Amino acid sequence: MKKLVKICGMKDPTNIVEVARLSPNWMGFIFYEKSPRFVGNDFVMPVIPHTIDKVGVFVNETSSEILRFSEKHSLSFIQLHGDESVQQLIELKKYNLKIIKAFRIDAEFDFDFAIDYQPHVDYFLFDTKGKKYGGNNASFDWTLLKKYNQKVPFLLSGGLNSNNLTNVSALEDMNCAGFDFNSGVEHSPGIKNLKSVKDIMNYLEASILNS
């Protein structure tokens, strides 16, 4: 099955348009003030092809603010990357939002924790547990994903780049829907390296995972 490609942490208008020309499936925009990739409260979304889904990334934000940004920027998905409760997801789903719930993974993570979220999400996202809520530019031990046996498809995140992507064959028999790229394909926070983005997209296109 063809894997989804999400390029996250987009910030600069010119860079956004350049990356959009490479036709990733999703582009992510971070609405979290403590992130160096925070788009800012006055952000104006550039025009990008309707074939690319826009994902708004939020960390422990109020539902009212999530809804406000979702409407303002015509977001296709919202990604909850903090410690959001199941109850908040239930509340947001009333507005027919498509939801990605992120979890930060280390050797101690219990995947059963995600069970209660399962009925209220479209995807899970598994990122590396680090000092920050995301963008730590580090990967986790992907063999931990063998413990995940739920039906909700997941996106893999955490320092993905053209070097460690060669190991994705380890995910062949897992319910991995795609890959989330951020710090691993950047010149600097929020500015994507177009060659790196092209390289990972070309690699995935030819990968056994897309067969």
PDB file of C-alpha atoms in Angstrom:
ATOM      1  CA  MET A   1       0.000   0.000   0.000  1.00  0.00           C
ATOM      2  CA  LYS A   2       1.316   3.445  -0.916  1.00  0.00           C
ATOM      3  CA  LYS A   3       2.583   5.308   2.136  1.00  0.00           C
ATOM      4  CA  LEU A   4       1.593   8.841   3.038  1.00  0.00           C
ATOM      5  CA  VAL A   5       4.255  11.538   3.249  1.00  0.00           C
ATOM      6  CA  LYS A   6       3.780  14.423   5.672  1.00  0.00           C
ATOM      7  CA  ILE A   7       6.215  17.336   5.691  1.00  0.00           C
ATOM      8  CA  CYS A   8       5.720  19.074   9.020  1.00  0.00           C
ATOM      9  CA  GLY A   9       6.910  22.271  10.647  1.00  0.00           C
ATOM     10  CA  MET A  10       6.338  24.441   7.582  1.00  0.00           C
ATOM     11  CA  LYS A  11       6.718  28.138   8.318  1.00  0.00           C
ATOM     12  CA  ASP A  12       8.220  30.266   5.552  1.00  0.00           C
ATOM     13  CA  PRO A  13       5.722  31.190   2.790  1.00  0.00           C
ATOM     14  CA  THR A  14       8.213  30.786  -0.063  1.00  0.00           C
ATOM     15  CA  ASN A  15       9.467  27.464   1.282  1.00  0.00           C
ATOM     16  CA  ILE A  16       5.874  26.274   1.728  1.00  0.00           C
ATOM     17  CA  VAL A  17       5.147  26.893  -1.950  1.00  0.00           C
ATOM     18  CA  GLU A  18       8.411  25.202  -2.991  1.00  0.00           C
ATOM     19  CA  VAL A  19       7.697  22.086  -0.931  1.00  0.00           C
ATOM     20  CA  ALA A  20       4.108  22.004  -2.175  1.00  0.00           C
ATOM     21  CA  ARG A  21       5.443  21.682  -5.734  1.00  0.00           C
ATOM     22  CA  LEU A  22       6.953  18.330  -4.688  1.00  0.00           C
ATOM     23  CA  SER A  23       3.420  17.060  -3.916  1.00  0.00           C
ATOM     24  CA  PRO A  24       3.619  15.518  -0.459  1.00  0.00           C
ATOM     25  CA  ASN A  25       0.315  14.108   0.759  1.00  0.00           C
ATOM     26  CA  TRP A  26       0.202  16.333   3.828  1.00  0.00           C
ATOM     27  CA  MET A  27       1.887  19.512   5.035  1.00  0.00           C
ATOM     28  CA  GLY A  28       1.995  20.343   8.741  1.00  0.00           C
ATOM     29  CA  PHE A  29       1.770  23.777  10.374  1.00  0.00           C
ATOM     30  CA  ILE A  30       2.602  24.152  14.057  1.00  0.00           C
ATOM     31  CA  PHE A  31       0.349  26.314  16.218  1.00  0.00           C
ATOM     32  CA  TYR A  32       2.396  25.957  19.415  1.00  0.00           C
ATOM     33  CA  GLU A  33       4.168  29.080  20.624  1.00  0.00           C
ATOM     34  CA  LYS A  34       7.090  27.268  22.278  1.00  0.00           C
ATOM     35  CA  SER A  35       8.089  25.592  19.024  1.00  0.00           C
ATOM     36  CA  PRO A  36      10.786  27.233  16.859  1.00  0.00           C
ATOM     37  CA  ARG A  37       8.512  26.286  13.955  1.00  0.00           C
ATOM     38  CA  PHE A  38       5.505  28.172  15.340  1.00  0.00           C
ATOM     39  CA  VAL A  39       3.856  29.898  12.400  1.00  0.00           C
ATOM     40  CA  GLY A  40       2.749  32.898  14.444  1.00  0.00           C
ATOM     41  CA  ASN A  41      -0.663  34.274  15.270  1.00  0.00           C
ATOM     42  CA  ASP A  42      -0.749  36.435  12.142  1.00  0.00           C
ATOM     43  CA  PHE A  43       0.207  33.619   9.785  1.00  0.00           C
ATOM     44  CA  VAL A  44      -1.374  33.818   6.337  1.00  0.00           C
ATOM     45  CA  MET A  45      -1.654  30.423   4.676  1.00  0.00           C
ATOM     46  CA  PRO A  46      -0.180  30.447   1.152  1.00  0.00           C
ATOM     47  CA  VAL A  47      -2.262  28.936  -1.619  1.00  0.00           C
ATOM     48  CA  ILE A  48      -1.277  25.299  -2.025  1.00  0.00           C
ATOM     49  CA  PRO A  49      -2.847  22.598  -4.216  1.00  0.00           C
ATOM     50  CA  HIS A  50      -6.103  21.171  -2.894  1.00  0.00           C
ATOM     51  CA  THR A  51      -4.595  17.702  -3.307  1.00  0.00           C
ATOM     52  CA  ILE A  52      -2.342  18.411  -0.311  1.00  0.00           C
ATOM     53  CA  ASP A  53      -4.011  18.082   3.080  1.00  0.00           C
ATOM     54  CA  LYS A  54      -3.159  20.791   5.609  1.00  0.00           C
ATOM     55  CA  VAL A  55      -2.497  19.543   9.139  1.00  0.00           C
ATOM     56  CA  GLY A  56      -2.571  21.870  12.132  1.00  0.00           C
ATOM     57  CA  VAL A  57      -0.372  20.728  15.012  1.00  0.00           C
ATOM     58  CA  PHE A  58      -1.461  21.699  18.525  1.00  0.00           C
ATOM     59  CA  VAL A  59       0.002  21.022  21.969  1.00  0.00           C
ATOM     60  CA  ASN A  60      -2.334  21.146  24.970  1.00  0.00           C
ATOM     61  CA  GLU A  61      -4.431  23.834  23.294  1.00  0.00           C
ATOM     62  CA  THR A  62      -8.028  24.658  24.174  1.00  0.00           C
ATOM     63  CA  SER A  63     -10.719  23.236  21.941  1.00  0.00           C
ATOM     64  CA  SER A  64     -11.994  26.721  21.122  1.00  0.00           C
ATOM     65  CA  GLU A  65      -8.582  27.807  19.796  1.00  0.00           C
ATOM     66  CA  ILE A  66      -8.180  24.588  17.816  1.00  0.00           C
ATOM     67  CA  LEU A  67     -11.550  25.164  16.201  1.00  0.00           C
ATOM     68  CA  ARG A  68     -10.705  28.795  15.475  1.00  0.00           C
ATOM     69  CA  PHE A  69      -7.450  27.956  13.707  1.00  0.00           C
ATOM     70  CA  SER A  70      -9.024  25.005  11.926  1.00  0.00           C
ATOM     71  CA  GLU A  71     -11.679  27.240  10.416  1.00  0.00           C
ATOM     72  CA  LYS A  72      -9.332  30.147   9.701  1.00  0.00           C
ATOM     73  CA  HIS A  73      -6.844  28.015   7.737  1.00  0.00           C
ATOM     74  CA  SER A  74      -9.251  25.379   6.348  1.00  0.00           C
ATOM     75  CA  LEU A  75      -7.292  22.575   7.999  1.00  0.00           C
ATOM     76  CA  SER A  76      -7.889  19.051   6.739  1.00  0.00           C
ATOM     77  CA  PHE A  77      -6.596  17.421   9.946  1.00  0.00           C
ATOM     78  CA  ILE A  78      -5.728  18.486  13.442  1.00  0.00           C
ATOM     79  CA  GLN A  79      -2.795  16.800  15.143  1.00  0.00           C
ATOM     80  CA  LEU A  80      -2.824  16.731  18.931  1.00  0.00           C
ATOM     81  CA  HIS A  81       0.788  16.424  20.042  1.00  0.00           C
ATOM     82  CA  GLY A  82       0.512  17.015  23.778  1.00  0.00           C
ATOM     83  CA  ASP A  83      -1.253  15.394  26.715  1.00  0.00           C
ATOM     84  CA  GLU A  84      -4.787  15.853  25.426  1.00  0.00           C
ATOM     85  CA  SER A  85      -7.513  13.839  27.123  1.00  0.00           C
ATOM     86  CA  VAL A  86      -9.883  11.389  25.506  1.00  0.00           C
ATOM     87  CA  GLN A  87     -12.699  13.721  26.551  1.00  0.00           C
ATOM     88  CA  GLN A  88     -11.230  16.566  24.507  1.00  0.00           C
ATOM     89  CA  LEU A  89     -11.050  14.340  21.432  1.00  0.00           C
ATOM     90  CA  ILE A  90     -14.688  13.369  21.906  1.00  0.00           C
ATOM     91  CA  GLU A  91     -15.563  17.062  22.104  1.00  0.00           C
ATOM     92  CA  LEU A  92     -13.596  17.926  18.947  1.00  0.00           C
ATOM     93  CA  LYS A  93     -15.039  15.017  16.979  1.00  0.00           C
ATOM     94  CA  LYS A  94     -18.476  16.596  17.356  1.00  0.00           C
ATOM     95  CA  TYR A  95     -17.280  19.125  14.781  1.00  0.00           C
ATOM     96  CA  ASN A  96     -16.409  16.386  12.280  1.00  0.00           C
ATOM     97  CA  LEU A  97     -12.697  17.095  12.513  1.00  0.00           C
ATOM     98  CA  LYS A  98     -10.194  14.526  11.323  1.00  0.00           C
ATOM     99  CA  ILE A  99      -7.823  13.860  14.201  1.00  0.00           C
ATOM    100  CA  ILE A 100      -4.269  12.563  14.514  1.00  0.00           C
ATOM    101  CA  LYS A 101      -3.250  11.811  18.115  1.00  0.00           C
ATOM    102  CA  ALA A 102       0.477  11.735  18.766  1.00  0.00           C
ATOM    103  CA  PHE A 103       2.253   9.746  21.451  1.00  0.00           C
ATOM    104  CA  ARG A 104       5.894  10.085  22.475  1.00  0.00           C
ATOM    105  CA  ILE A 105       7.558   6.706  22.529  1.00  0.00           C
ATOM    106  CA  ASP A 106      10.348   5.254  24.625  1.00  0.00           C
ATOM    107  CA  ALA A 107      11.044   1.797  26.039  1.00  0.00           C
ATOM    108  CA  GLU A 108       8.602   2.406  28.906  1.00  0.00           C
ATOM    109  CA  PHE A 109       5.617   3.380  26.764  1.00  0.00           C
ATOM    110  CA  ASP A 110       2.565   1.135  27.112  1.00  0.00           C
ATOM    111  CA  PHE A 111       0.665   1.015  23.816  1.00  0.00           C
ATOM    112  CA  ASP A 112      -2.478  -0.001  25.695  1.00  0.00           C
ATOM    113  CA  PHE A 113      -2.635   3.637  26.797  1.00  0.00           C
ATOM    114  CA  ALA A 114      -3.812   4.441  23.270  1.00  0.00           C
ATOM    115  CA  ILE A 115      -6.791   2.068  23.378  1.00  0.00           C
ATOM    116  CA  ASP A 116      -9.260   4.582  24.831  1.00  0.00           C
ATOM    117  CA  TYR A 117      -8.329   7.084  22.104  1.00  0.00           C
ATOM    118  CA  GLN A 118      -8.877   4.602  19.297  1.00  0.00           C
ATOM    119  CA  PRO A 119     -12.599   5.283  18.581  1.00  0.00           C
ATOM    120  CA  HIS A 120     -11.996   9.021  18.286  1.00  0.00           C
ATOM    121  CA  VAL A 121      -9.004   9.295  15.937  1.00  0.00           C
ATOM    122  CA  ASP A 122      -8.255   8.771  12.278  1.00  0.00           C
ATOM    123  CA  TYR A 123      -4.555   8.104  12.818  1.00  0.00           C
ATOM    124  CA  PHE A 124      -2.058   7.755  15.609  1.00  0.00           C
ATOM    125  CA  LEU A 125       1.404   9.269  15.284  1.00  0.00           C
ATOM    126  CA  PHE A 126       4.360   7.784  17.127  1.00  0.00           C
ATOM    127  CA  ASP A 127       7.189  10.214  17.830  1.00  0.00           C
ATOM    128  CA  THR A 128      10.373  10.045  19.885  1.00  0.00           C
ATOM    129  CA  LYS A 129      10.048  10.965  23.538  1.00  0.00           C
ATOM    130  CA  GLY A 130      12.418  13.847  24.247  1.00  0.00           C
ATOM    131  CA  LYS A 131      12.740  17.097  26.129  1.00  0.00           C
ATOM    132  CA  LYS A 132      10.416  18.817  23.671  1.00  0.00           C
ATOM    133  CA  TYR A 133       6.956  17.808  22.482  1.00  0.00           C
ATOM    134  CA  GLY A 134       8.352  17.317  18.974  1.00  0.00           C
ATOM    135  CA  GLY A 135      11.200  18.255  16.665  1.00  0.00           C
ATOM    136  CA  ASN A 136      13.830  16.535  18.823  1.00  0.00           C
ATOM    137  CA  ASN A 137      15.686  15.298  15.712  1.00  0.00           C
ATOM    138  CA  ALA A 138      16.050  11.825  17.197  1.00  0.00           C
ATOM    139  CA  SER A 139      14.521   8.483  16.324  1.00  0.00           C
ATOM    140  CA  PHE A 140      13.343   5.777  18.695  1.00  0.00           C
ATOM    141  CA  ASP A 141      13.745   2.011  18.571  1.00  0.00           C
ATOM    142  CA  TRP A 142      11.263   1.026  15.867  1.00  0.00           C
ATOM    143  CA  THR A 143      11.148  -2.562  17.122  1.00  0.00           C
ATOM    144  CA  LEU A 144       9.008  -1.213  19.980  1.00  0.00           C
ATOM    145  CA  LEU A 145       6.212  -0.863  17.413  1.00  0.00           C
ATOM    146  CA  LYS A 146       5.863  -4.636  17.362  1.00  0.00           C
ATOM    147  CA  LYS A 147       3.938  -4.169  20.614  1.00  0.00           C
ATOM    148  CA  TYR A 148       1.298  -2.135  18.783  1.00  0.00           C
ATOM    149  CA  ASN A 149      -1.599  -4.347  17.695  1.00  0.00           C
ATOM    150  CA  GLN A 150      -4.520  -1.933  17.363  1.00  0.00           C
ATOM    151  CA  LYS A 151      -6.538  -1.289  14.207  1.00  0.00           C
ATOM    152  CA  VAL A 152      -5.900   2.451  13.912  1.00  0.00           C
ATOM    153  CA  PRO A 153      -3.163   3.089  11.309  1.00  0.00           C
ATOM    154  CA  PHE A 154      -0.171   5.091  12.464  1.00  0.00           C
ATOM    155  CA  LEU A 155       2.337   7.580  11.126  1.00  0.00           C
ATOM    156  CA  LEU A 156       5.981   7.196  12.086  1.00  0.00           C
ATOM    157  CA  SER A 157       7.845  10.301  13.207  1.00  0.00           C
ATOM    158  CA  GLY A 158      11.027  11.193  15.056  1.00  0.00           C
ATOM    159  CA  GLY A 159      14.130  12.475  13.284  1.00  0.00           C
ATOM    160  CA  LEU A 160      13.355  10.726  10.014  1.00  0.00           C
ATOM    161  CA  ASN A 161      15.816  11.482   7.219  1.00  0.00           C
ATOM    162  CA  SER A 162      17.297   9.945   4.083  1.00  0.00           C
ATOM    163  CA  ASN A 163      19.828   7.965   6.141  1.00  0.00           C
ATOM    164  CA  ASN A 164      17.643   6.177   8.679  1.00  0.00           C
ATOM    165  CA  LEU A 165      14.786   5.820   6.198  1.00  0.00           C
ATOM    166  CA  THR A 166      16.669   2.892   4.672  1.00  0.00           C
ATOM    167  CA  ASN A 167      15.513   0.877   7.685  1.00  0.00           C
ATOM    168  CA  VAL A 168      11.793   1.285   6.978  1.00  0.00           C
ATOM    169  CA  SER A 169      11.544  -2.271   5.651  1.00  0.00           C
ATOM    170  CA  ALA A 170      11.348  -3.249   9.329  1.00  0.00           C
ATOM    171  CA  LEU A 171       7.818  -1.788   9.295  1.00  0.00           C
ATOM    172  CA  GLU A 172       6.608  -3.845   6.350  1.00  0.00           C
ATOM    173  CA  ASP A 173       4.172  -5.999   8.306  1.00  0.00           C
ATOM    174  CA  MET A 174       2.955  -3.243  10.607  1.00  0.00           C
ATOM    175  CA  ASN A 175      -0.053  -0.949  10.292  1.00  0.00           C
ATOM    176  CA  CYS A 176       2.126   1.986   9.230  1.00  0.00           C
ATOM    177  CA  ALA A 177       0.204   4.417   7.008  1.00  0.00           C
ATOM    178  CA  GLY A 178       3.056   6.815   6.351  1.00  0.00           C
ATOM    179  CA  PHE A 179       5.880   8.997   7.568  1.00  0.00           C
ATOM    180  CA  ASP A 180       6.134  12.396   9.205  1.00  0.00           C
ATOM    181  CA  PHE A 181       9.257  14.413   8.333  1.00  0.00           C
ATOM    182  CA  ASN A 182      10.360  17.551  10.093  1.00  0.00           C
ATOM    183  CA  SER A 183      13.777  18.313  11.576  1.00  0.00           C
ATOM    184  CA  GLY A 184      15.504  15.586   9.552  1.00  0.00           C
ATOM    185  CA  VAL A 185      14.865  17.401   6.252  1.00  0.00           C
ATOM    186  CA  GLU A 186      15.647  20.976   7.285  1.00  0.00           C
ATOM    187  CA  HIS A 187      18.242  23.670   6.638  1.00  0.00           C
ATOM    188  CA  SER A 188      17.064  25.383   9.831  1.00  0.00           C
ATOM    189  CA  PRO A 189      13.893  25.230  11.957  1.00  0.00           C
ATOM    190  CA  GLY A 190      10.932  25.719   9.638  1.00  0.00           C
ATOM    191  CA  ILE A 191      12.992  25.849   6.421  1.00  0.00           C
ATOM    192  CA  LYS A 192      12.951  22.558   4.513  1.00  0.00           C
ATOM    193  CA  ASN A 193      15.849  21.345   2.372  1.00  0.00           C
ATOM    194  CA  LEU A 194      14.222  20.692  -0.999  1.00  0.00           C
ATOM    195  CA  LYS A 195      16.837  18.121  -2.032  1.00  0.00           C
ATOM    196  CA  SER A 196      16.293  16.183   1.196  1.00  0.00           C
ATOM    197  CA  VAL A 197      12.539  16.216   0.671  1.00  0.00           C
ATOM    198  CA  LYS A 198      12.956  15.026  -2.934  1.00  0.00           C
ATOM    199  CA  ASP A 199      15.335  12.268  -1.830  1.00  0.00           C
ATOM    200  CA  ILE A 200      13.015  10.832   0.796  1.00  0.00           C
ATOM    201  CA  MET A 201      10.009  10.993  -1.503  1.00  0.00           C
ATOM    202  CA  ASN A 202      11.900   9.255  -4.311  1.00  0.00           C
ATOM    203  CA  TYR A 203      13.154   6.605  -1.908  1.00  0.00           C
ATOM    204  CA  LEU A 204       9.699   5.873  -0.568  1.00  0.00           C
ATOM    205  CA  GLU A 205       8.244   5.758  -4.066  1.00  0.00           C
ATOM    206  CA  ALA A 206      10.651   2.939  -4.912  1.00  0.00           C
ATOM    207  CA  SER A 207      10.445   1.247  -1.506  1.00  0.00           C
ATOM    208  CA  ILE A 208       9.026  -2.217  -0.910  1.00  0.00           C
ATOM    209  CA  LEU A 209       6.557  -0.525   1.440  1.00  0.00           C
ATOM    210  CA  ASN A 210       4.869   1.096  -1.550  1.00  0.00           C
ATOM    211  CA  SER A 211       4.518  -2.141  -3.491  1.00  0.00           C
TER     212      SER A 211
END
